[in-house]
């Protein structure tokens, strides 16, 4: 987790750093900090709390030739001032910001302590800066000291480092992402392109175990063997990189309301001139496989459940969906020719990277479904499909979920060669848009559930998968305990929890299971539950809370998820929480 930014030679560099940190704080927002290098002096401002708070600690007019900044999601050490980045070396010569994890950091720390190095924090990052400072004393050359530290430390890192007296900004990277932005007489660095896109659209992507430096009008990158490498300049699609609220009060609301556009863009990308537009080899590999294994976490895992059903029902290929953090410790490869599908919005989720490292040993074909091109998982998977959702800033995933499900459906449609499906998705767009007009009804439910201790979501089939996602969304941003229960499972235990006025939110859109589900609704009602039914026109009854126009059943998760997202959003809002930055979470989970 954590976001890093840096600049050299940039006029108004402080402004770039502050805005950049705000843009990147979706990567973590426990604490923030900035270091300014001016020839022989380095000043550091850092604290627990927001970027805005840290900015208020910096004197007016403070600026630097090189500046580095950090926004943190705590891994080692509490979110307090001393654990906030930047970290300074024991001799005061080097300062760094780090995103990643130093493996066996306690061992390294003990060895450095023995060598007389002192520490001011509980972080693993301080080990890195001290190690570089110590190696510098032997090598008298920063690049050599960096290389030696990289040889000593295992783990993930994207680091920007400054050294007193040098008008340079050093960079090093392994696993965690790091991009350099090339400007006219200035250069930038950041965890992703979003903070830099206002200033340049020329980027260099650092590879694993590469390191180097940027100066005002120059840069050099080296590989792990110490040889200089010539890097390709790449550009980014600005509309997919830029973050702004566009007048919305929160990213989450904006992102929910972007869903119809995202789905349109996705269909238009993968279905051109009435033909599916996928790599032929990918389609062939899927057809040849006898089992699809899905790996994902959180929302992406929920999307995989829907995808699994598509593959099984529409292609008759058996599937298994696994939570990545479970599968990693008990890898299973059902079938003789499994095809592995990783689903990850960020493409940086550590649990999935762990799984990918396992899969690589077996040489099976791998596909990543992601929103982030150039991510670690994308680089590691044989095939990759981009869900075209544009940056998702809110920690609670919304548009990415709808797009992941739609992506899986389009892929299945392409394997099946069924044009009708892409058309059906496009035809459903007005229905998704119409959910926006039901916001008042959703707000009413939010106002009722906001003070409850516990809430249940129930559904069967597609509605069960959606219940899982709806429940995650609610607990994630409103901190209300909630559980998703498959309708048929109620009687096997959970119905014991239903009391007078217990809120039960029912997704009732699955034609196949409708009769059984009606029975479940009556069962909870008769035990006093306060039931809110979200139904489709065909299945609806008077008194249902939200009634949605009819659509083909398999589109349920793409369409009705908006109801679940609005409900979580308004519940969190009515409790006065920070919707986009829920406590204890970060957008990309780059630690296991
Ligand atoms: O980037 P990923 O899709 O791999 O992230 C997986 C989960 O961390 C993520 O979906 C998480 O559950 C969301 N915050 C849920 O809204």
Coordinates of C-alpha atoms and ligand atoms in Angstrom, one line a residue:
X1 CA 0.0 0.0 0.0
X2 CA 1.2 3.6 0.4
X3 CA 1.7 6.2 -2.3
X4 CA 4.9 8.0 -3.1
X5 CA 5.6 11.1 -5.2
X6 CA 8.8 13.0 -6.0
X7 CA 10.0 15.8 -8.2
X8 CA 13.1 17.5 -9.2
X9 CA 13.6 20.9 -11.0
X10 CA 9.8 21.5 -10.9
X11 CA 8.6 25.0 -10.4
X12 CA 6.0 25.0 -7.6
X13 CA 7.2 21.5 -6.7
X14 CA 5.5 21.7 -3.3
X15 CA 2.1 22.1 -5.1
X16 CA 2.8 19.0 -7.2
X17 CA 3.7 17.0 -4.2
X18 CA 0.7 18.1 -2.1
X19 CA -1.8 17.5 -5.0
X20 CA 0.0 14.3 -5.9
X21 CA -0.4 12.9 -2.4
X22 CA -4.0 13.8 -2.3
X23 CA -4.5 12.0 -5.6
X24 CA -2.6 9.0 -4.3
X25 CA -4.2 8.8 -0.9
X26 CA -6.5 6.1 -2.1
X27 CA -3.4 3.9 -1.5
X28 CA -3.4 4.7 2.2
X29 CA -4.2 7.6 4.4
X30 CA -3.1 6.9 7.9
X31 CA -0.4 9.5 7.8
X32 CA 1.6 11.6 5.4
X33 CA 4.9 13.4 5.0
X34 CA 7.1 15.5 2.8
X35 CA 10.9 16.1 2.6
X36 CA 12.4 19.1 0.9
X37 CA 16.0 19.0 -0.3
X38 CA 17.8 22.3 -0.8
X39 CA 21.5 21.8 -1.5
X40 CA 22.9 20.8 1.9
X41 CA 19.8 20.9 3.9
X42 CA 16.8 18.6 4.2
X43 CA 13.6 19.6 6.0
X44 CA 11.0 17.0 6.9
X45 CA 7.3 17.5 7.8
X46 CA 5.2 14.5 8.7
X47 CA 2.5 13.4 11.0
X48 CA -0.4 11.0 11.4
X49 CA -3.5 12.3 9.7
X50 CA -4.3 13.8 6.3
X51 CA -2.2 15.4 3.6
X52 CA -4.0 18.6 4.3
X53 CA -3.0 18.4 7.9
X54 CA 0.7 17.9 7.1
X55 CA 0.5 20.7 4.6
X56 CA -0.7 23.0 7.4
X57 CA 2.6 22.2 9.3
X58 CA 4.8 23.4 6.4
X59 CA 5.8 27.0 6.5
X60 CA 4.5 29.3 3.7
X61 CA 7.2 29.6 1.0
X62 CA 8.9 26.3 1.9
X63 CA 10.0 24.6 -1.3
X64 CA 12.9 22.5 -2.5
X65 CA 15.1 21.6 -5.5
X66 CA 14.1 17.9 -5.0
X67 CA 11.0 17.0 -3.0
X68 CA 9.6 13.6 -2.0
X69 CA 6.3 12.8 -0.4
X70 CA 4.4 9.8 1.1
X71 CA 0.9 8.8 2.1
X72 CA 0.9 5.8 4.3
X73 CA -1.1 2.7 5.1
X74 CA 0.5 1.3 8.2
X75 CA 2.1 -2.2 7.9
X76 CA 4.9 -2.1 10.4
X77 CA 4.3 0.3 13.3
X78 CA 1.3 2.4 14.4
X79 CA 0.2 5.3 12.3
X80 CA 1.9 8.1 14.3
X81 CA 4.4 10.8 13.6
X82 CA 7.6 8.8 14.0
X83 CA 6.4 6.0 11.8
X84 CA 5.3 8.4 9.1
X85 CA 7.5 8.7 6.1
X86 CA 9.9 10.2 5.0
X87 CA 12.6 8.5 7.1
X88 CA 16.0 9.9 7.6
X89 CA 19.2 7.8 8.0
X90 CA 21.0 7.6 11.3
X91 CA 23.7 10.0 10.0
X92 CA 21.1 12.5 8.6
X93 CA 22.5 12.1 5.1
X94 CA 19.7 10.2 3.3
X95 CA 15.9 10.5 3.3
X96 CA 13.5 8.1 1.7
X97 CA 9.9 7.4 1.1
X98 CA 9.0 3.7 0.6
X99 CA 6.0 1.7 -0.6
X100 CA 6.4 -2.0 0.1
X101 CA 7.6 -4.4 2.7
X102 CA 11.1 -5.3 3.8
X103 CA 11.2 -9.0 4.4
X104 CA 12.9 -10.2 7.6
X105 CA 13.3 -6.6 8.6
X106 CA 13.7 -7.5 12.3
X107 CA 16.8 -9.5 11.4
X108 CA 18.2 -6.6 9.3
X109 CA 17.4 -4.2 12.1
X110 CA 19.2 -6.3 14.7
X111 CA 22.3 -6.5 12.5
X112 CA 22.2 -2.7 11.9
X113 CA 21.8 -2.0 15.6
X114 CA 24.9 -4.1 16.3
X115 CA 26.8 -1.8 13.8
X116 CA 25.8 1.2 15.9
X117 CA 22.9 2.4 13.7
X118 CA 20.1 4.1 15.7
X119 CA 16.4 4.0 14.8
X120 CA 13.6 6.4 15.4
X121 CA 10.6 4.4 14.2
X122 CA 9.1 0.9 14.2
X123 CA 9.0 0.7 10.4
X124 CA 10.8 -1.6 8.0
X125 CA 11.5 1.3 5.7
X126 CA 13.9 2.8 8.2
X127 CA 16.0 -0.3 7.7
X128 CA 16.4 0.5 4.0
X129 CA 17.5 4.1 4.5
X130 CA 20.0 3.1 7.2
X131 CA 21.4 0.3 5.2
X132 CA 22.0 2.6 2.2
X133 CA 23.6 5.1 4.5
X134 CA 25.9 2.5 5.9
X135 CA 26.9 1.0 2.6
X136 CA 27.5 4.5 1.3
X137 CA 30.2 4.9 4.0
X138 CA 32.0 1.9 2.5
X139 CA 31.3 2.6 -1.2
X140 CA 31.4 6.4 -1.3
X141 CA 28.9 6.1 -4.2
X142 CA 25.2 6.2 -3.8
X143 CA 24.3 4.0 -6.8
X144 CA 26.7 1.3 -5.5
X145 CA 25.2 1.7 -2.0
X146 CA 21.7 1.3 -3.4
X147 CA 22.7 -1.8 -5.4
X148 CA 24.2 -3.4 -2.3
X149 CA 21.1 -2.7 -0.3
X150 CA 19.0 -4.2 -3.0
X151 CA 21.2 -7.3 -3.0
X152 CA 20.8 -7.5 0.8
X153 CA 17.0 -6.9 1.1
X154 CA 14.3 -9.2 -0.1
X155 CA 10.8 -7.7 -0.4
X156 CA 8.8 -5.2 -2.3
X157 CA 9.8 -1.6 -2.7
X158 CA 9.2 1.5 -4.7
X159 CA 11.5 4.1 -3.2
X160 CA 12.4 7.7 -3.9
X161 CA 15.5 8.8 -2.1
X162 CA 17.4 12.1 -1.6
X163 CA 20.9 12.6 -0.5
X164 CA 22.2 15.7 1.1
X165 CA 24.2 17.9 -1.2
X166 CA 23.2 16.2 -4.4
X167 CA 20.7 17.7 -6.8
X168 CA 19.3 14.3 -7.7
X169 CA 16.4 12.0 -6.8
X170 CA 17.3 8.3 -6.6
X171 CA 14.7 5.6 -7.4
X172 CA 14.6 1.9 -6.9
X173 CA 11.9 -0.6 -7.4
X174 CA 11.0 -4.2 -6.9
X175 CA 7.4 -5.5 -7.1
X176 CA 5.7 -2.3 -5.9
X177 CA 4.9 0.0 -8.9
X178 CA 7.0 3.1 -9.7
X179 CA 6.8 5.4 -12.7
X180 CA 9.0 8.3 -13.8
X181 CA 7.3 11.2 -15.5
X182 CA 9.6 13.0 -18.0
X183 CA 9.0 16.8 -18.2
X184 CA 10.7 19.8 -19.9
X185 CA 13.5 20.7 -17.5
X186 CA 11.9 18.8 -14.6
X187 CA 11.3 15.1 -13.8
X188 CA 8.7 13.5 -11.6
X189 CA 8.2 10.2 -9.9
X190 CA 5.1 8.6 -8.5
X191 CA 3.4 5.3 -7.6
X192 CA 1.2 5.7 -10.6
X193 CA 0.6 8.1 -13.4
X194 CA -2.4 10.0 -11.9
X195 CA -0.5 12.7 -10.0
X196 CA 1.8 13.3 -13.0
X197 CA -0.7 13.4 -15.9
X198 CA -1.3 17.1 -15.5
X199 CA 2.3 17.8 -16.2
X200 CA 3.5 15.2 -18.7
X201 CA 2.3 12.3 -20.7
X202 CA 5.8 10.7 -21.1
X203 CA 6.5 8.0 -18.7
X204 CA 9.1 5.4 -17.9
X205 CA 8.0 2.3 -16.1
X206 CA 10.7 0.9 -13.8
X207 CA 11.1 -2.9 -14.0
X208 CA 11.7 -5.1 -11.0
X209 CA 15.1 -4.7 -9.4
X210 CA 15.9 -1.6 -11.5
X211 CA 17.3 1.5 -9.9
X212 CA 18.7 4.8 -11.0
X213 CA 18.2 8.5 -10.6
X214 CA 16.4 11.5 -12.1
X215 CA 17.8 15.0 -12.4
X216 CA 16.3 18.2 -13.7
X217 CA 16.9 17.3 -17.3
X218 CA 18.4 13.9 -17.2
X219 CA 17.8 10.4 -15.9
X220 CA 19.6 7.0 -15.8
X221 CA 18.3 3.6 -15.0
X222 CA 20.3 0.5 -14.3
X223 CA 19.4 -3.2 -14.0
X224 CA 20.3 -5.4 -11.1
X225 CA 23.7 -6.2 -12.7
X226 CA 24.5 -2.6 -12.7
X227 CA 24.2 -2.1 -16.4
X228 CA 22.5 1.0 -17.7
X229 CA 19.2 0.2 -19.5
X230 CA 17.5 2.2 -22.1
X231 CA 13.9 2.6 -21.2
X232 CA 11.0 3.0 -23.6
X233 CA 8.8 6.1 -23.2
X234 CA 5.2 5.3 -22.8
X235 CA 2.1 7.4 -22.7
X236 CA -1.2 6.9 -20.9
X237 CA -4.8 7.4 -21.8
X238 CA -5.5 10.6 -19.9
X239 CA -9.2 9.9 -19.5
X240 CA -8.4 6.6 -17.8
X241 CA -5.8 8.1 -15.5
X242 CA -7.2 11.4 -14.3
X243 CA -9.0 11.6 -11.0
X244 CA -11.5 14.4 -10.4
X245 CA -14.7 14.7 -8.6
X246 CA -16.5 16.5 -11.5
X247 CA -18.8 18.2 -9.0
X248 CA -19.7 15.0 -7.1
X249 CA -19.4 15.2 -3.3
X250 CA -17.6 11.8 -3.2
X251 CA -15.8 9.5 -5.6
X252 CA -18.0 6.6 -4.6
X253 CA -21.1 8.4 -5.8
X254 CA -19.4 9.5 -9.0
X255 CA -18.1 6.0 -9.6
X256 CA -21.5 4.4 -9.1
X257 CA -23.0 6.8 -11.6
X258 CA -20.2 6.2 -14.1
X259 CA -21.3 2.5 -14.4
X260 CA -23.4 2.9 -17.5
X261 CA -20.6 4.7 -19.3
X262 CA -18.0 2.2 -18.2
X263 CA -20.1 -0.7 -19.4
X264 CA -20.7 1.1 -22.8
X265 CA -16.9 1.7 -23.1
X266 CA -16.2 -1.9 -22.3
X267 CA -18.7 -3.4 -24.7
X268 CA -17.5 -1.0 -27.5
X269 CA -14.0 -2.1 -26.8
X270 CA -14.5 -5.8 -26.9
X271 CA -17.4 -6.0 -29.4
X272 CA -16.6 -4.1 -32.6
X273 CA -18.7 -4.1 -35.8
X274 CA -20.8 -6.9 -34.4
X275 CA -17.8 -9.1 -33.7
X276 CA -16.0 -9.9 -30.5
X277 CA -12.6 -8.4 -30.3
X278 CA -10.5 -10.8 -28.2
X279 CA -7.1 -12.5 -28.8
X280 CA -7.9 -15.7 -30.8
X281 CA -5.3 -17.6 -28.9
X282 CA -6.9 -16.7 -25.6
X283 CA -10.3 -17.9 -26.8
X284 CA -8.7 -21.1 -28.1
X285 CA -7.0 -21.7 -24.8
X286 CA -10.2 -21.3 -22.9
X287 CA -12.0 -23.7 -25.3
X288 CA -9.3 -26.3 -24.8
X289 CA -9.3 -26.1 -21.0
X290 CA -11.4 -28.5 -18.9
X291 CA -11.6 -26.3 -15.8
X292 CA -11.5 -22.6 -15.1
X293 CA -9.9 -21.6 -11.7
X294 CA -10.8 -18.1 -10.5
X295 CA -8.7 -16.4 -7.9
X296 CA -9.6 -13.1 -6.3
X297 CA -10.1 -11.2 -3.1
X298 CA -13.0 -9.1 -1.7
X299 CA -15.1 -7.7 -4.5
X300 CA -13.1 -9.3 -7.2
X301 CA -13.7 -12.7 -5.6
X302 CA -17.5 -11.9 -5.7
X303 CA -17.2 -11.0 -9.4
X304 CA -15.5 -14.4 -9.9
X305 CA -18.5 -16.2 -8.5
X306 CA -20.8 -14.6 -11.1
X307 CA -18.2 -15.3 -13.8
X308 CA -18.0 -19.0 -12.7
X309 CA -21.7 -19.3 -13.2
X310 CA -21.4 -17.8 -16.7
X311 CA -18.8 -20.3 -17.7
X312 CA -20.7 -23.2 -16.3
X313 CA -24.1 -22.3 -17.6
X314 CA -23.2 -20.9 -20.9
X315 CA -20.1 -22.9 -21.9
X316 CA -20.5 -26.0 -19.7
X317 CA -16.9 -25.6 -18.5
X318 CA -16.7 -26.5 -14.8
X319 CA -15.2 -23.7 -12.6
X320 CA -13.9 -23.2 -9.1
X321 CA -13.6 -19.8 -7.5
X322 CA -11.2 -19.4 -4.7
X323 CA -10.3 -16.6 -2.2
X324 CA -6.7 -16.0 -3.1
X325 CA -5.4 -15.8 0.5
X326 CA -6.9 -19.2 1.2
X327 CA -5.9 -20.9 -2.1
X328 CA -2.3 -19.7 -1.7
X329 CA -1.8 -22.0 1.3
X330 CA -3.7 -24.9 -0.2
X331 CA -3.3 -24.7 -4.0
X332 CA -5.7 -26.9 -5.9
X333 CA -5.8 -27.5 -9.7
X334 CA -8.9 -29.3 -10.5
X335 CA -9.0 -30.9 -14.0
X336 CA -6.2 -31.9 -16.3
X337 CA -6.1 -28.7 -18.3
X338 CA -7.0 -25.9 -15.9
X339 CA -7.0 -22.3 -17.1
X340 CA -6.3 -19.8 -14.3
X341 CA -8.2 -16.5 -14.2
X342 CA -6.9 -13.8 -11.8
X343 CA -9.3 -11.0 -11.1
X344 CA -7.9 -7.8 -9.6
X345 CA -9.0 -4.2 -10.1
X346 CA -5.6 -2.9 -9.0
X347 CA -3.4 -5.7 -10.3
X348 CA -1.3 -5.3 -7.3
X349 CA -3.0 -7.4 -4.6
X350 CA -0.3 -9.3 -2.7
X351 CA -2.4 -12.4 -2.1
X352 CA -2.9 -12.8 -5.8
X353 CA 0.8 -12.2 -6.5
X354 CA 1.5 -15.0 -4.1
X355 CA -0.9 -17.3 -6.0
X356 CA 0.6 -16.2 -9.3
X357 CA 4.0 -17.3 -8.1
X358 CA 2.6 -20.7 -7.3
X359 CA 0.8 -21.0 -10.6
X360 CA 4.0 -20.1 -12.5
X361 CA 5.7 -23.2 -11.2
X362 CA 3.1 -25.3 -13.1
X363 CA 3.2 -23.5 -16.4
X364 CA -0.5 -23.2 -16.7
X365 CA -2.1 -20.5 -18.8
X366 CA -3.1 -17.4 -16.9
X367 CA -5.4 -14.5 -17.6
X368 CA -5.7 -11.3 -15.6
X369 CA -8.9 -9.3 -15.6
X370 CA -7.9 -5.9 -14.3
X371 CA -8.4 -2.2 -14.4
X372 CA -4.7 -1.3 -14.2
X373 CA -2.4 -1.8 -17.2
X374 CA 1.2 -2.3 -16.4
X375 CA 0.5 -3.7 -13.0
X376 CA 2.5 -6.4 -11.4
X377 CA -0.1 -9.1 -12.0
X378 CA -0.5 -8.0 -15.6
X379 CA 3.2 -8.3 -16.2
X380 CA 3.1 -11.8 -14.7
X381 CA 0.1 -13.2 -16.5
X382 CA 0.1 -14.6 -20.0
X383 CA -3.1 -12.8 -21.1
X384 CA -4.7 -9.7 -19.7
X385 CA -8.1 -8.0 -20.3
X386 CA -8.7 -4.4 -19.2
X387 CA -12.1 -3.6 -17.8
X388 CA -11.9 0.0 -19.1
X389 CA -13.4 1.4 -15.9
X390 CA -11.0 4.4 -15.5
X391 CA -9.3 5.1 -12.2
X392 CA -11.4 3.9 -9.3
X393 CA -10.5 6.2 -6.3
X394 CA -13.1 5.3 -3.7
X395 CA -11.8 2.4 -1.6
X396 CA -15.2 0.7 -1.9
X397 CA -15.1 -0.9 -5.3
X398 CA -18.3 -0.2 -7.4
X399 CA -17.8 0.5 -11.1
X400 CA -14.9 -2.0 -11.2
X401 CA -17.2 -4.7 -9.9
X402 CA -19.9 -4.1 -12.5
X403 CA -17.2 -3.9 -15.2
X404 CA -15.5 -7.1 -14.0
X405 CA -18.8 -9.0 -14.2
X406 CA -19.5 -7.5 -17.6
X407 CA -16.0 -8.4 -18.8
X408 CA -16.5 -12.0 -17.8
X409 CA -19.8 -12.1 -19.5
X410 CA -18.3 -10.7 -22.7
X411 CA -15.5 -13.2 -22.6
X412 CA -17.9 -16.1 -22.2
X413 CA -20.1 -14.6 -25.1
X414 CA -17.0 -14.4 -27.3
X415 CA -16.0 -18.0 -26.5
X416 CA -19.6 -19.1 -27.3
X417 CA -19.7 -16.8 -30.3
X418 CA -23.0 -15.3 -29.1
X419 CA -23.5 -11.7 -30.4
X420 CA -26.9 -11.4 -28.7
X421 CA -25.2 -11.1 -25.2
X422 CA -23.3 -7.9 -26.1
X423 CA -26.5 -6.4 -27.4
X424 CA -28.4 -7.4 -24.3
X425 CA -25.8 -5.7 -22.1
X426 CA -26.2 -2.5 -24.2
X427 CA -30.0 -2.7 -24.0
X428 CA -29.8 -3.0 -20.2
X429 CA -28.0 0.4 -19.9
X430 CA -31.2 2.5 -19.5
X431 CA -32.3 0.1 -16.6
X432 CA -29.0 0.8 -14.8
X433 CA -29.5 4.5 -15.4
X434 CA -33.1 4.3 -14.0
X435 CA -31.7 3.2 -10.6
X436 CA -30.5 6.7 -10.1
X437 CA -34.1 7.8 -10.0
X438 CA -34.8 5.4 -7.1
X439 CA -32.3 7.1 -4.8
X440 CA -34.9 8.5 -2.5
X441 CA -36.3 5.1 -1.8
X442 CA -32.8 3.8 -1.2
X443 CA -32.1 6.7 1.1
X444 CA -35.2 5.8 3.1
X445 CA -33.9 2.3 3.7
X446 CA -30.5 3.8 4.6
X447 CA -32.1 6.0 7.2
X448 CA -33.8 3.0 8.8
X449 CA -30.8 0.6 8.9
X450 CA -28.2 3.2 9.9
X451 CA -28.6 2.7 13.6
X452 CA -29.0 -1.1 13.5
X453 CA -26.4 -3.4 15.0
X454 CA -26.7 -6.1 12.4
X455 CA -28.2 -6.5 8.9
X456 CA -28.8 -9.5 6.7
X457 CA -28.8 -9.7 2.9
X458 CA -30.5 -12.7 1.4
X459 CA -30.8 -14.1 -2.1
X460 CA -30.4 -17.2 -4.2
X461 CA -28.4 -17.8 -7.4
X462 CA -27.1 -14.6 -8.9
X463 CA -28.9 -12.8 -6.0
X464 CA -26.8 -14.6 -3.5
X465 CA -23.5 -13.6 -5.2
X466 CA -24.9 -10.0 -5.2
X467 CA -25.8 -10.3 -1.5
X468 CA -22.2 -11.1 -0.7
X469 CA -21.0 -8.0 -2.5
X470 CA -23.8 -5.8 -1.0
X471 CA -22.9 -7.0 2.5
X472 CA -19.2 -6.4 2.0
X473 CA -19.9 -2.9 0.7
X474 CA -22.1 -2.0 3.7
X475 CA -19.7 -3.2 6.4
X476 CA -16.7 -1.7 4.6
X477 CA -18.0 1.9 4.7
X478 CA -20.8 2.0 7.3
X479 CA -19.1 -0.3 9.9
X480 CA -22.4 -2.0 10.5
X481 CA -22.1 -5.8 10.9
X482 CA -23.8 -7.5 8.0
X483 CA -24.0 -10.9 6.6
X484 CA -25.1 -12.4 3.3
X485 CA -27.0 -15.6 3.5
X486 CA -28.1 -17.9 0.7
X487 CA -31.9 -18.1 1.0
X488 CA -31.9 -21.9 1.3
X489 CA -29.3 -21.7 4.2
X490 CA -31.5 -19.7 6.5
X491 CA -33.1 -22.7 8.1
X492 CA -29.8 -24.3 8.6
X493 CA -28.8 -21.9 11.3
X494 CA -28.8 -18.1 10.5
X495 CA -32.6 -17.7 10.9
X496 CA -32.0 -18.0 14.7
X497 CA -30.6 -14.5 14.5
X498 CA -33.8 -12.9 13.2
X499 CA -35.6 -10.9 15.8
X500 CA -38.3 -8.2 15.8
X501 CA -37.2 -5.4 13.4
X502 CA -34.0 -7.1 12.3
X503 CA -33.4 -5.6 8.8
X504 CA -33.3 -8.2 6.0
X505 CA -32.6 -6.9 2.5
X506 CA -33.7 -9.3 -0.1
X507 CA -32.5 -9.4 -3.7
X508 CA -35.3 -11.1 -5.5
X509 CA -34.5 -11.1 -9.2
X510 CA -33.5 -14.7 -9.9
X511 CA -36.3 -16.4 -11.9
X512 CA -35.0 -19.9 -11.4
X513 CA -35.2 -19.7 -7.6
X514 CA -38.2 -17.3 -7.3
X515 CA -40.6 -19.7 -5.7
X516 CA -38.2 -20.9 -3.0
X517 CA -37.1 -17.4 -2.3
X518 CA -40.7 -16.2 -1.8
X519 CA -40.9 -18.8 0.9
X520 CA -37.7 -17.5 2.5
X521 CA -39.1 -14.0 2.6
X522 CA -42.2 -15.2 4.4
X523 CA -40.1 -17.1 6.9
X524 CA -38.1 -14.1 8.0
X525 CA -41.1 -11.9 8.0
X526 CA -43.0 -14.2 10.2
X527 CA -40.1 -14.0 12.7
X528 CA -40.5 -10.2 12.9
X529 CA -37.8 -9.1 10.4
X530 CA -38.1 -5.7 8.8
X531 CA -37.9 -6.8 5.1
X532 CA -36.9 -4.7 2.2
X533 CA -37.4 -6.4 -1.1
X534 CA -35.5 -5.4 -4.3
X535 CA -37.3 -7.2 -7.1
X536 CA -37.7 -7.2 -10.9
X537 CA -41.0 -6.3 -12.4
X538 CA -41.9 -9.9 -13.3
X539 CA -41.3 -11.1 -9.7
X540 CA -42.5 -8.1 -7.8
X541 CA -45.4 -7.8 -5.4
X542 CA -47.1 -4.7 -3.9
X543 CA -45.0 -3.4 -1.1
X544 CA -41.6 -4.2 -2.5
X545 CA -39.1 -1.5 -1.8
X546 CA -37.4 -1.2 -5.2
X547 CA -38.8 -2.6 -8.4
X548 CA -36.5 -2.8 -11.4
X549 CA -37.5 -3.1 -15.0
X550 CA -37.2 -6.6 -16.5
X551 CA -33.9 -7.8 -18.0
X552 CA -32.3 -11.1 -18.8
X553 CA -31.5 -12.9 -15.5
X554 CA -27.8 -13.2 -16.1
X555 CA -27.4 -9.4 -16.1
X556 CA -28.5 -9.1 -12.5
X557 CA -25.2 -8.5 -10.9
X558 CA -24.3 -5.8 -13.4
X559 CA -27.7 -4.0 -13.0
X560 CA -28.8 -4.5 -9.4
X561 CA -25.4 -3.9 -7.9
X562 CA -26.1 -0.2 -8.2
X563 CA -28.9 -0.5 -5.7
X564 CA -26.5 -2.2 -3.2
X565 CA -23.8 0.5 -3.8
X566 CA -26.2 3.4 -3.3
X567 CA -27.5 1.8 -0.1
X568 CA -24.0 1.4 1.3
X569 CA -23.2 4.9 0.2
X570 CA -26.2 6.6 1.8
X571 CA -25.9 4.5 5.0
X572 CA -22.3 5.6 5.4
X573 CA -23.2 9.2 4.6
X574 CA -26.0 9.3 7.1
X575 CA -23.6 8.1 9.8
X576 CA -21.3 10.9 8.9
X577 CA -18.4 8.7 7.9
X578 CA -15.7 9.4 5.3
X579 CA -17.3 7.4 2.5
X580 CA -14.3 7.3 0.2
X581 CA -11.7 6.5 2.9
X582 CA -13.1 4.0 5.3
X583 CA -11.1 3.3 8.5
X584 CA -8.4 0.7 8.4
X585 CA -8.6 0.1 4.7
X586 CA -6.6 1.1 1.6
X587 CA -7.5 0.8 -2.1
X588 CA -4.8 -1.6 -3.1
X589 CA -3.8 -4.3 -0.7
X590 CA -0.2 -4.8 -1.4
X591 CA 0.5 -6.8 1.8
X592 CA -0.6 -10.3 2.7
Ligands
LIG1 O1 -7.5 -4.7 -6.5 P1 -8.2 -5.9 -6.2 O2 -9.4 -6.1 -7.0 O3 -7.4 -7.2 -6.2 O4 -8.7 -5.8 -4.7 C1 -9.4 -6.8 -4.0 C2 -10.0 -6.3 -2.7 O5 -9.1 -5.8 -1.9 C3 -11.1 -5.2 -3.0 O6 -12.0 -5.7 -3.9 C4 -11.8 -4.8 -1.7 O7 -12.5 -5.9 -1.2 C5 -12.7 -3.6 -2.0 N1 -12.3 -2.6 -1.1 C6 -14.1 -3.9 -1.8 O8 -14.9 -2.7 -2.0

